[in-house]
């Protein structure tokens, strides 16, 4: 699928992985609505991107994915400004084992809120053109990260939600593909702040650093390229892309159907 003229919405776009994917989508010709709760970072990023890609191709919208109202308003504004929505990157996420209910609300419920709100604009059943939704999970969505049980649970849930929505979309005729991105450790603010966010598991901080050293850090470009592959390859639906320093591959899940 060519991205020229396509419209994308990216949550958590102001920094880290969201920012990298936003820039790659722009480089490939898409228009991007950048949604983030951090207005200062979002607005200053858009100033930079405007100079590189043109003002008509970017839009910053202040949006907290914990709020269904803010998500709906931001998606409506994005659709009105750019003429529909073709791509959603549900990426906003936090790691905070102390404020674990907020972690569930952002990492899992934010993905659900975003997906349902996007379907109003994207589903062929509600007058949309179809398209693709990519949800950011993690390597911790495929295996346990002992210092972060709640974070691990949200990321496993994102994988399950994505795969079930992909099947639901086919069975219902939404015309929308759903795929999940599972990166290993990436050098971002979320990763740098591990030690202060482990709550009752703070004593496992050193073990987590050792695990990160064992796995190594994934390059931001590799993560963004994996997201782009799931956007542009129209055969990908219900797929999960694992991106670690040693492995860049779609995950094979066991089948329990005889
Ligand atoms: N950094 C890493 O090692 C990995 C990160 N991930 C996931 O990637 C995603 C992005 O994380 P990073 O780029 O590392 O983090 P980051 O901290 O660099 O960026 C996260 C962005 O999300 C925004 N955000 C946070 N809460 C929000 C909310 N309630 N509403 C809207 N925006 C919000 C932040 O303002 C920030 O711009 C997350 O879902 C994270 O779980 C997955 C695997 C590895
Ligand atoms: C504590 C920092 C968290 C940083 C954000 C993040 O999501 C990074 C996760 C990286 C790794 C997860 C660690 C362990 C997962 C365990 C096993 C996965 C096995 C997958 C496989 O090879 O089959």
mmCIF file with all atom_site columns, C-alpha atoms in Angstrom, residues 23-211:
data_model
loop_
_atom_site.group_PDB
_atom_site.id
_atom_site.type_symbol
_atom_site.label_atom_id
_atom_site.label_alt_id
_atom_site.label_comp_id
_atom_site.label_asym_id
_atom_site.label_entity_id
_atom_site.label_seq_id
_atom_site.pdbx_PDB_ins_code
_atom_site.Cartn_x
_atom_site.Cartn_y
_atom_site.Cartn_z
_atom_site.occupancy
_atom_site.B_iso_or_equiv
_atom_site.pdbx_formal_charge
_atom_site.auth_seq_id
_atom_site.auth_comp_id
_atom_site.auth_asym_id
_atom_site.auth_atom_id
_atom_site.pdbx_PDB_model_num
ATOM 1   C CA . UNK A 1 23  ? 8.760   10.771  10.919 1.00 0.00 ? 23  UNK A CA 1
ATOM 2   C CA . UNK A 1 24  ? 8.906   7.575   8.821  1.00 0.00 ? 24  UNK A CA 1
ATOM 3   C CA . UNK A 1 25  ? 5.226   7.920   7.833  1.00 0.00 ? 25  UNK A CA 1
ATOM 4   C CA . UNK A 1 26  ? 5.874   11.534  6.777  1.00 0.00 ? 26  UNK A CA 1
ATOM 5   C CA . UNK A 1 27  ? 8.959   10.494  4.797  1.00 0.00 ? 27  UNK A CA 1
ATOM 6   C CA . UNK A 1 28  ? 6.755   8.015   2.903  1.00 0.00 ? 28  UNK A CA 1
ATOM 7   C CA . UNK A 1 29  ? 4.189   10.665  1.977  1.00 0.00 ? 29  UNK A CA 1
ATOM 8   C CA . UNK A 1 30  ? 1.495   10.330  4.663  1.00 0.00 ? 30  UNK A CA 1
ATOM 9   C CA . UNK A 1 31  ? -0.214  13.182  6.506  1.00 0.00 ? 31  UNK A CA 1
ATOM 10  C CA . UNK A 1 32  ? 0.057   12.682  10.264 1.00 0.00 ? 32  UNK A CA 1
ATOM 11  C CA . UNK A 1 33  ? -2.024  13.854  13.223 1.00 0.00 ? 33  UNK A CA 1
ATOM 12  C CA . UNK A 1 34  ? 0.266   13.737  16.254 1.00 0.00 ? 34  UNK A CA 1
ATOM 13  C CA . UNK A 1 35  ? -1.640  13.080  19.490 1.00 0.00 ? 35  UNK A CA 1
ATOM 14  C CA . UNK A 1 36  ? 0.073   13.410  22.840 1.00 0.00 ? 36  UNK A CA 1
ATOM 15  C CA . UNK A 1 37  ? -0.594  14.476  26.410 1.00 0.00 ? 37  UNK A CA 1
ATOM 16  C CA . UNK A 1 38  ? 2.719   16.392  26.388 1.00 0.00 ? 38  UNK A CA 1
ATOM 17  C CA . UNK A 1 39  ? 1.741   19.631  24.609 1.00 0.00 ? 39  UNK A CA 1
ATOM 18  C CA . UNK A 1 40  ? 5.141   21.288  24.926 1.00 0.00 ? 40  UNK A CA 1
ATOM 19  C CA . UNK A 1 41  ? 7.019   18.403  23.295 1.00 0.00 ? 41  UNK A CA 1
ATOM 20  C CA . UNK A 1 42  ? 4.268   17.834  20.699 1.00 0.00 ? 42  UNK A CA 1
ATOM 21  C CA . UNK A 1 43  ? 4.086   21.463  19.575 1.00 0.00 ? 43  UNK A CA 1
ATOM 22  C CA . UNK A 1 44  ? 7.837   21.900  19.332 1.00 0.00 ? 44  UNK A CA 1
ATOM 23  C CA . UNK A 1 45  ? 8.136   18.650  17.326 1.00 0.00 ? 45  UNK A CA 1
ATOM 24  C CA . UNK A 1 46  ? 5.447   19.820  14.892 1.00 0.00 ? 46  UNK A CA 1
ATOM 25  C CA . UNK A 1 47  ? 7.350   23.092  14.364 1.00 0.00 ? 47  UNK A CA 1
ATOM 26  C CA . UNK A 1 48  ? 10.362  21.051  13.264 1.00 0.00 ? 48  UNK A CA 1
ATOM 27  C CA . UNK A 1 49  ? 8.303   18.668  11.093 1.00 0.00 ? 49  UNK A CA 1
ATOM 28  C CA . UNK A 1 50  ? 6.422   21.554  9.426  1.00 0.00 ? 50  UNK A CA 1
ATOM 29  C CA . UNK A 1 51  ? 9.705   22.905  8.092  1.00 0.00 ? 51  UNK A CA 1
ATOM 30  C CA . UNK A 1 52  ? 10.704  19.488  6.723  1.00 0.00 ? 52  UNK A CA 1
ATOM 31  C CA . UNK A 1 53  ? 7.404   18.203  5.343  1.00 0.00 ? 53  UNK A CA 1
ATOM 32  C CA . UNK A 1 54  ? 5.052   21.210  5.039  1.00 0.00 ? 54  UNK A CA 1
ATOM 33  C CA . UNK A 1 55  ? 2.420   22.608  7.411  1.00 0.00 ? 55  UNK A CA 1
ATOM 34  C CA . UNK A 1 56  ? -0.448  20.963  5.561  1.00 0.00 ? 56  UNK A CA 1
ATOM 35  C CA . UNK A 1 57  ? 0.859   17.470  6.370  1.00 0.00 ? 57  UNK A CA 1
ATOM 36  C CA . UNK A 1 58  ? 1.070   17.640  10.172 1.00 0.00 ? 58  UNK A CA 1
ATOM 37  C CA . UNK A 1 59  ? -1.313  18.497  12.976 1.00 0.00 ? 59  UNK A CA 1
ATOM 38  C CA . UNK A 1 60  ? -0.667  18.377  16.714 1.00 0.00 ? 60  UNK A CA 1
ATOM 39  C CA . UNK A 1 61  ? -3.643  17.558  18.919 1.00 0.00 ? 61  UNK A CA 1
ATOM 40  C CA . UNK A 1 62  ? -3.461  17.505  22.690 1.00 0.00 ? 62  UNK A CA 1
ATOM 41  C CA . UNK A 1 63  ? -4.991  14.186  23.751 1.00 0.00 ? 63  UNK A CA 1
ATOM 42  C CA . UNK A 1 64  ? -4.820  11.968  26.816 1.00 0.00 ? 64  UNK A CA 1
ATOM 43  C CA . UNK A 1 65  ? -5.638  8.378   25.803 1.00 0.00 ? 65  UNK A CA 1
ATOM 44  C CA . UNK A 1 66  ? -7.171  7.865   29.241 1.00 0.00 ? 66  UNK A CA 1
ATOM 45  C CA . UNK A 1 67  ? -10.065 10.067  28.056 1.00 0.00 ? 67  UNK A CA 1
ATOM 46  C CA . UNK A 1 68  ? -12.560 8.638   25.549 1.00 0.00 ? 68  UNK A CA 1
ATOM 47  C CA . UNK A 1 69  ? -13.935 12.155  25.049 1.00 0.00 ? 69  UNK A CA 1
ATOM 48  C CA . UNK A 1 70  ? -10.499 13.578  24.138 1.00 0.00 ? 70  UNK A CA 1
ATOM 49  C CA . UNK A 1 71  ? -9.768  10.645  21.794 1.00 0.00 ? 71  UNK A CA 1
ATOM 50  C CA . UNK A 1 72  ? -13.097 11.062  19.971 1.00 0.00 ? 72  UNK A CA 1
ATOM 51  C CA . UNK A 1 73  ? -12.585 14.839  19.617 1.00 0.00 ? 73  UNK A CA 1
ATOM 52  C CA . UNK A 1 74  ? -9.015  14.418  18.353 1.00 0.00 ? 74  UNK A CA 1
ATOM 53  C CA . UNK A 1 75  ? -9.936  11.721  15.804 1.00 0.00 ? 75  UNK A CA 1
ATOM 54  C CA . UNK A 1 76  ? -12.824 13.857  14.515 1.00 0.00 ? 76  UNK A CA 1
ATOM 55  C CA . UNK A 1 77  ? -10.499 16.844  14.120 1.00 0.00 ? 77  UNK A CA 1
ATOM 56  C CA . UNK A 1 78  ? -7.894  14.693  12.333 1.00 0.00 ? 78  UNK A CA 1
ATOM 57  C CA . UNK A 1 79  ? -10.530 13.227  9.986  1.00 0.00 ? 79  UNK A CA 1
ATOM 58  C CA . UNK A 1 80  ? -12.039 16.662  9.228  1.00 0.00 ? 80  UNK A CA 1
ATOM 59  C CA . UNK A 1 81  ? -8.633  18.267  8.631  1.00 0.00 ? 81  UNK A CA 1
ATOM 60  C CA . UNK A 1 82  ? -7.137  15.550  6.427  1.00 0.00 ? 82  UNK A CA 1
ATOM 61  C CA . UNK A 1 83  ? -10.293 13.967  4.969  1.00 0.00 ? 83  UNK A CA 1
ATOM 62  C CA . UNK A 1 84  ? -10.668 10.628  6.781  1.00 0.00 ? 84  UNK A CA 1
ATOM 63  C CA . UNK A 1 85  ? -8.284  8.302   8.615  1.00 0.00 ? 85  UNK A CA 1
ATOM 64  C CA . UNK A 1 86  ? -6.398  5.406   6.973  1.00 0.00 ? 86  UNK A CA 1
ATOM 65  C CA . UNK A 1 87  ? -3.834  4.461   9.611  1.00 0.00 ? 87  UNK A CA 1
ATOM 66  C CA . UNK A 1 88  ? -3.849  4.460   13.420 1.00 0.00 ? 88  UNK A CA 1
ATOM 67  C CA . UNK A 1 89  ? -0.707  3.807   15.461 1.00 0.00 ? 89  UNK A CA 1
ATOM 68  C CA . UNK A 1 90  ? -1.913  3.145   19.031 1.00 0.00 ? 90  UNK A CA 1
ATOM 69  C CA . UNK A 1 91  ? 1.433   3.736   20.692 1.00 0.00 ? 91  UNK A CA 1
ATOM 70  C CA . UNK A 1 92  ? 1.043   5.873   23.850 1.00 0.00 ? 92  UNK A CA 1
ATOM 71  C CA . UNK A 1 93  ? 2.272   3.890   26.830 1.00 0.00 ? 93  UNK A CA 1
ATOM 72  C CA . UNK A 1 94  ? 3.818   4.157   30.276 1.00 0.00 ? 94  UNK A CA 1
ATOM 73  C CA . UNK A 1 95  ? 5.706   1.896   32.658 1.00 0.00 ? 95  UNK A CA 1
ATOM 74  C CA . UNK A 1 96  ? 4.649   2.511   36.248 1.00 0.00 ? 96  UNK A CA 1
ATOM 75  C CA . UNK A 1 97  ? 4.142   -0.454  38.571 1.00 0.00 ? 97  UNK A CA 1
ATOM 76  C CA . UNK A 1 98  ? 3.292   1.873   41.474 1.00 0.00 ? 98  UNK A CA 1
ATOM 77  C CA . UNK A 1 99  ? 0.387   3.595   39.669 1.00 0.00 ? 99  UNK A CA 1
ATOM 78  C CA . UNK A 1 100 ? -0.626  0.285   38.109 1.00 0.00 ? 100 UNK A CA 1
ATOM 79  C CA . UNK A 1 101 ? -4.272  1.122   37.469 1.00 0.00 ? 101 UNK A CA 1
ATOM 80  C CA . UNK A 1 102 ? -3.152  4.093   35.384 1.00 0.00 ? 102 UNK A CA 1
ATOM 81  C CA . UNK A 1 103 ? -0.743  1.775   33.540 1.00 0.00 ? 103 UNK A CA 1
ATOM 82  C CA . UNK A 1 104 ? -3.659  -0.513  32.631 1.00 0.00 ? 104 UNK A CA 1
ATOM 83  C CA . UNK A 1 105 ? -5.791  2.491   31.668 1.00 0.00 ? 105 UNK A CA 1
ATOM 84  C CA . UNK A 1 106 ? -3.167  3.893   29.287 1.00 0.00 ? 106 UNK A CA 1
ATOM 85  C CA . UNK A 1 107 ? -1.449  0.780   27.901 1.00 0.00 ? 107 UNK A CA 1
ATOM 86  C CA . UNK A 1 108 ? -4.480  -1.472  27.433 1.00 0.00 ? 108 UNK A CA 1
ATOM 87  C CA . UNK A 1 109 ? -7.628  0.611   27.742 1.00 0.00 ? 109 UNK A CA 1
ATOM 88  C CA . UNK A 1 110 ? -6.038  3.421   25.690 1.00 0.00 ? 110 UNK A CA 1
ATOM 89  C CA . UNK A 1 111 ? -5.498  0.939   22.845 1.00 0.00 ? 111 UNK A CA 1
ATOM 90  C CA . UNK A 1 112 ? -9.110  -0.253  23.093 1.00 0.00 ? 112 UNK A CA 1
ATOM 91  C CA . UNK A 1 113 ? -10.476 3.301   23.273 1.00 0.00 ? 113 UNK A CA 1
ATOM 92  C CA . UNK A 1 114 ? -8.351  4.319   20.283 1.00 0.00 ? 114 UNK A CA 1
ATOM 93  C CA . UNK A 1 115 ? -9.304  1.280   18.203 1.00 0.00 ? 115 UNK A CA 1
ATOM 94  C CA . UNK A 1 116 ? -13.052 1.666   18.782 1.00 0.00 ? 116 UNK A CA 1
ATOM 95  C CA . UNK A 1 117 ? -12.969 5.422   18.115 1.00 0.00 ? 117 UNK A CA 1
ATOM 96  C CA . UNK A 1 118 ? -10.921 4.884   14.937 1.00 0.00 ? 118 UNK A CA 1
ATOM 97  C CA . UNK A 1 119 ? -13.333 2.271   13.608 1.00 0.00 ? 119 UNK A CA 1
ATOM 98  C CA . UNK A 1 120 ? -16.047 4.962   13.552 1.00 0.00 ? 120 UNK A CA 1
ATOM 99  C CA . UNK A 1 121 ? -13.959 6.702   10.870 1.00 0.00 ? 121 UNK A CA 1
ATOM 100 C CA . UNK A 1 122 ? -12.173 3.762   9.228  1.00 0.00 ? 122 UNK A CA 1
ATOM 101 C CA . UNK A 1 123 ? -14.636 0.855   9.113  1.00 0.00 ? 123 UNK A CA 1
ATOM 102 C CA . UNK A 1 124 ? -16.292 0.235   5.750  1.00 0.00 ? 124 UNK A CA 1
ATOM 103 C CA . UNK A 1 125 ? -19.475 -0.504  7.743  1.00 0.00 ? 125 UNK A CA 1
ATOM 104 C CA . UNK A 1 126 ? -19.612 3.112   8.924  1.00 0.00 ? 126 UNK A CA 1
ATOM 105 C CA . UNK A 1 127 ? -18.646 4.808   5.643  1.00 0.00 ? 127 UNK A CA 1
ATOM 106 C CA . UNK A 1 128 ? -14.868 4.651   6.078  1.00 0.00 ? 128 UNK A CA 1
ATOM 107 C CA . UNK A 1 129 ? -12.280 3.520   3.526  1.00 0.00 ? 129 UNK A CA 1
ATOM 108 C CA . UNK A 1 130 ? -10.807 0.728   5.657  1.00 0.00 ? 130 UNK A CA 1
ATOM 109 C CA . UNK A 1 131 ? -7.146  0.825   6.616  1.00 0.00 ? 131 UNK A CA 1
ATOM 110 C CA . UNK A 1 132 ? -4.785  -0.479  9.265  1.00 0.00 ? 132 UNK A CA 1
ATOM 111 C CA . UNK A 1 133 ? -4.345  -0.192  13.038 1.00 0.00 ? 133 UNK A CA 1
ATOM 112 C CA . UNK A 1 134 ? -0.951  -0.958  14.604 1.00 0.00 ? 134 UNK A CA 1
ATOM 113 C CA . UNK A 1 135 ? -0.840  -1.427  18.378 1.00 0.00 ? 135 UNK A CA 1
ATOM 114 C CA . UNK A 1 136 ? 2.419   -1.103  20.302 1.00 0.00 ? 136 UNK A CA 1
ATOM 115 C CA . UNK A 1 137 ? 2.938   -4.086  22.554 1.00 0.00 ? 137 UNK A CA 1
ATOM 116 C CA . UNK A 1 138 ? 6.458   -5.181  23.605 1.00 0.00 ? 138 UNK A CA 1
ATOM 117 C CA . UNK A 1 139 ? 8.714   -8.196  23.952 1.00 0.00 ? 139 UNK A CA 1
ATOM 118 C CA . UNK A 1 140 ? 7.078   -8.129  27.391 1.00 0.00 ? 140 UNK A CA 1
ATOM 119 C CA . UNK A 1 141 ? 3.860   -8.960  25.517 1.00 0.00 ? 141 UNK A CA 1
ATOM 120 C CA . UNK A 1 142 ? 5.365   -12.328 24.582 1.00 0.00 ? 142 UNK A CA 1
ATOM 121 C CA . UNK A 1 143 ? 7.277   -13.256 27.723 1.00 0.00 ? 143 UNK A CA 1
ATOM 122 C CA . UNK A 1 144 ? 7.477   -12.172 31.367 1.00 0.00 ? 144 UNK A CA 1
ATOM 123 C CA . UNK A 1 145 ? 9.403   -9.134  32.592 1.00 0.00 ? 145 UNK A CA 1
ATOM 124 C CA . UNK A 1 146 ? 9.662   -9.951  36.333 1.00 0.00 ? 146 UNK A CA 1
ATOM 125 C CA . UNK A 1 147 ? 10.144  -6.348  37.505 1.00 0.00 ? 147 UNK A CA 1
ATOM 126 C CA . UNK A 1 148 ? 6.951   -5.249  35.709 1.00 0.00 ? 148 UNK A CA 1
ATOM 127 C CA . UNK A 1 149 ? 4.056   -7.714  36.126 1.00 0.00 ? 149 UNK A CA 1
ATOM 128 C CA . UNK A 1 150 ? 1.334   -5.155  35.365 1.00 0.00 ? 150 UNK A CA 1
ATOM 129 C CA . UNK A 1 151 ? 3.237   -3.714  32.386 1.00 0.00 ? 151 UNK A CA 1
ATOM 130 C CA . UNK A 1 152 ? 3.742   -7.315  31.180 1.00 0.00 ? 152 UNK A CA 1
ATOM 131 C CA . UNK A 1 153 ? 0.028   -8.022  31.591 1.00 0.00 ? 153 UNK A CA 1
ATOM 132 C CA . UNK A 1 154 ? -0.985  -4.946  29.580 1.00 0.00 ? 154 UNK A CA 1
ATOM 133 C CA . UNK A 1 155 ? 1.375   -5.856  26.766 1.00 0.00 ? 155 UNK A CA 1
ATOM 134 C CA . UNK A 1 156 ? 0.184   -9.492  26.629 1.00 0.00 ? 156 UNK A CA 1
ATOM 135 C CA . UNK A 1 157 ? -3.367  -8.118  26.558 1.00 0.00 ? 157 UNK A CA 1
ATOM 136 C CA . UNK A 1 158 ? -2.538  -5.814  23.648 1.00 0.00 ? 158 UNK A CA 1
ATOM 137 C CA . UNK A 1 159 ? -1.330  -8.846  21.662 1.00 0.00 ? 159 UNK A CA 1
ATOM 138 C CA . UNK A 1 160 ? -4.557  -10.748 22.451 1.00 0.00 ? 160 UNK A CA 1
ATOM 139 C CA . UNK A 1 161 ? -6.791  -7.756  21.691 1.00 0.00 ? 161 UNK A CA 1
ATOM 140 C CA . UNK A 1 162 ? -5.013  -7.133  18.390 1.00 0.00 ? 162 UNK A CA 1
ATOM 141 C CA . UNK A 1 163 ? -5.276  -10.738 17.194 1.00 0.00 ? 163 UNK A CA 1
ATOM 142 C CA . UNK A 1 164 ? -8.943  -11.005 18.194 1.00 0.00 ? 164 UNK A CA 1
ATOM 143 C CA . UNK A 1 165 ? -9.802  -7.665  16.560 1.00 0.00 ? 165 UNK A CA 1
ATOM 144 C CA . UNK A 1 166 ? -8.072  -8.789  13.354 1.00 0.00 ? 166 UNK A CA 1
ATOM 145 C CA . UNK A 1 167 ? -10.320 -11.857 13.259 1.00 0.00 ? 167 UNK A CA 1
ATOM 146 C CA . UNK A 1 168 ? -13.385 -9.814  14.241 1.00 0.00 ? 168 UNK A CA 1
ATOM 147 C CA . UNK A 1 169 ? -12.635 -7.356  11.442 1.00 0.00 ? 169 UNK A CA 1
ATOM 148 C CA . UNK A 1 170 ? -12.503 -10.118 8.823  1.00 0.00 ? 170 UNK A CA 1
ATOM 149 C CA . UNK A 1 171 ? -15.663 -11.762 10.184 1.00 0.00 ? 171 UNK A CA 1
ATOM 150 C CA . UNK A 1 172 ? -17.510 -8.415  10.303 1.00 0.00 ? 172 UNK A CA 1
ATOM 151 C CA . UNK A 1 173 ? -16.275 -6.787  7.095  1.00 0.00 ? 173 UNK A CA 1
ATOM 152 C CA . UNK A 1 174 ? -14.645 -3.691  8.655  1.00 0.00 ? 174 UNK A CA 1
ATOM 153 C CA . UNK A 1 175 ? -11.899 -3.667  6.011  1.00 0.00 ? 175 UNK A CA 1
ATOM 154 C CA . UNK A 1 176 ? -9.439  -2.686  8.738  1.00 0.00 ? 176 UNK A CA 1
ATOM 155 C CA . UNK A 1 177 ? -6.287  -4.714  9.471  1.00 0.00 ? 177 UNK A CA 1
ATOM 156 C CA . UNK A 1 178 ? -4.919  -5.013  13.031 1.00 0.00 ? 178 UNK A CA 1
ATOM 157 C CA . UNK A 1 179 ? -1.265  -5.830  13.824 1.00 0.00 ? 179 UNK A CA 1
ATOM 158 C CA . UNK A 1 180 ? 0.953   -5.562  16.909 1.00 0.00 ? 180 UNK A CA 1
ATOM 159 C CA . UNK A 1 181 ? 4.518   -4.339  17.323 1.00 0.00 ? 181 UNK A CA 1
ATOM 160 C CA . UNK A 1 182 ? 6.722   -6.086  19.923 1.00 0.00 ? 182 UNK A CA 1
ATOM 161 C CA . UNK A 1 183 ? 10.058  -4.319  20.391 1.00 0.00 ? 183 UNK A CA 1
ATOM 162 C CA . UNK A 1 184 ? 12.701  -5.303  22.921 1.00 0.00 ? 184 UNK A CA 1
ATOM 163 C CA . UNK A 1 185 ? 14.462  -2.596  24.947 1.00 0.00 ? 185 UNK A CA 1
ATOM 164 C CA . UNK A 1 186 ? 14.681  0.754   23.140 1.00 0.00 ? 186 UNK A CA 1
ATOM 165 C CA . UNK A 1 187 ? 16.623  3.785   24.404 1.00 0.00 ? 187 UNK A CA 1
ATOM 166 C CA . UNK A 1 188 ? 13.769  6.203   25.192 1.00 0.00 ? 188 UNK A CA 1
ATOM 167 C CA . UNK A 1 189 ? 12.596  8.191   28.234 1.00 0.00 ? 189 UNK A CA 1
ATOM 168 C CA . UNK A 1 190 ? 10.418  5.234   29.279 1.00 0.00 ? 190 UNK A CA 1
ATOM 169 C CA . UNK A 1 191 ? 13.476  2.976   29.335 1.00 0.00 ? 191 UNK A CA 1
ATOM 170 C CA . UNK A 1 192 ? 15.723  5.527   31.082 1.00 0.00 ? 192 UNK A CA 1
ATOM 171 C CA . UNK A 1 193 ? 13.245  5.976   33.930 1.00 0.00 ? 193 UNK A CA 1
ATOM 172 C CA . UNK A 1 194 ? 12.919  2.267   34.801 1.00 0.00 ? 194 UNK A CA 1
ATOM 173 C CA . UNK A 1 195 ? 14.428  2.482   38.290 1.00 0.00 ? 195 UNK A CA 1
ATOM 174 C CA . UNK A 1 196 ? 11.978  5.063   39.638 1.00 0.00 ? 196 UNK A CA 1
ATOM 175 C CA . UNK A 1 197 ? 8.890   3.323   38.227 1.00 0.00 ? 197 UNK A CA 1
ATOM 176 C CA . UNK A 1 198 ? 9.075   -0.250  39.471 1.00 0.00 ? 198 UNK A CA 1
ATOM 177 C CA . UNK A 1 199 ? 7.118   0.341   42.698 1.00 0.00 ? 199 UNK A CA 1
ATOM 178 C CA . UNK A 1 200 ? 7.103   -2.789  44.882 1.00 0.00 ? 200 UNK A CA 1
ATOM 179 C CA . UNK A 1 201 ? 9.522   -4.446  42.424 1.00 0.00 ? 201 UNK A CA 1
ATOM 180 C CA . UNK A 1 202 ? 12.245  -1.774  42.763 1.00 0.00 ? 202 UNK A CA 1
ATOM 181 C CA . UNK A 1 203 ? 14.574  -4.430  44.174 1.00 0.00 ? 203 UNK A CA 1
ATOM 182 C CA . UNK A 1 204 ? 14.536  -6.049  40.691 1.00 0.00 ? 204 UNK A CA 1
ATOM 183 C CA . UNK A 1 205 ? 15.938  -2.957  38.953 1.00 0.00 ? 205 UNK A CA 1
ATOM 184 C CA . UNK A 1 206 ? 19.476  -4.316  38.715 1.00 0.00 ? 206 UNK A CA 1
ATOM 185 C CA . UNK A 1 207 ? 18.212  -7.645  37.327 1.00 0.00 ? 207 UNK A CA 1
ATOM 186 C CA . UNK A 1 208 ? 16.226  -5.708  34.700 1.00 0.00 ? 208 UNK A CA 1
ATOM 187 C CA . UNK A 1 209 ? 19.340  -3.765  33.680 1.00 0.00 ? 209 UNK A CA 1
ATOM 188 C CA . UNK A 1 210 ? 21.155  -7.093  33.344 1.00 0.00 ? 210 UNK A CA 1
ATOM 189 C CA . UNK A 1 211 ? 18.323  -8.433  31.185 1.00 0.00 ? 211 UNK A CA 1
#
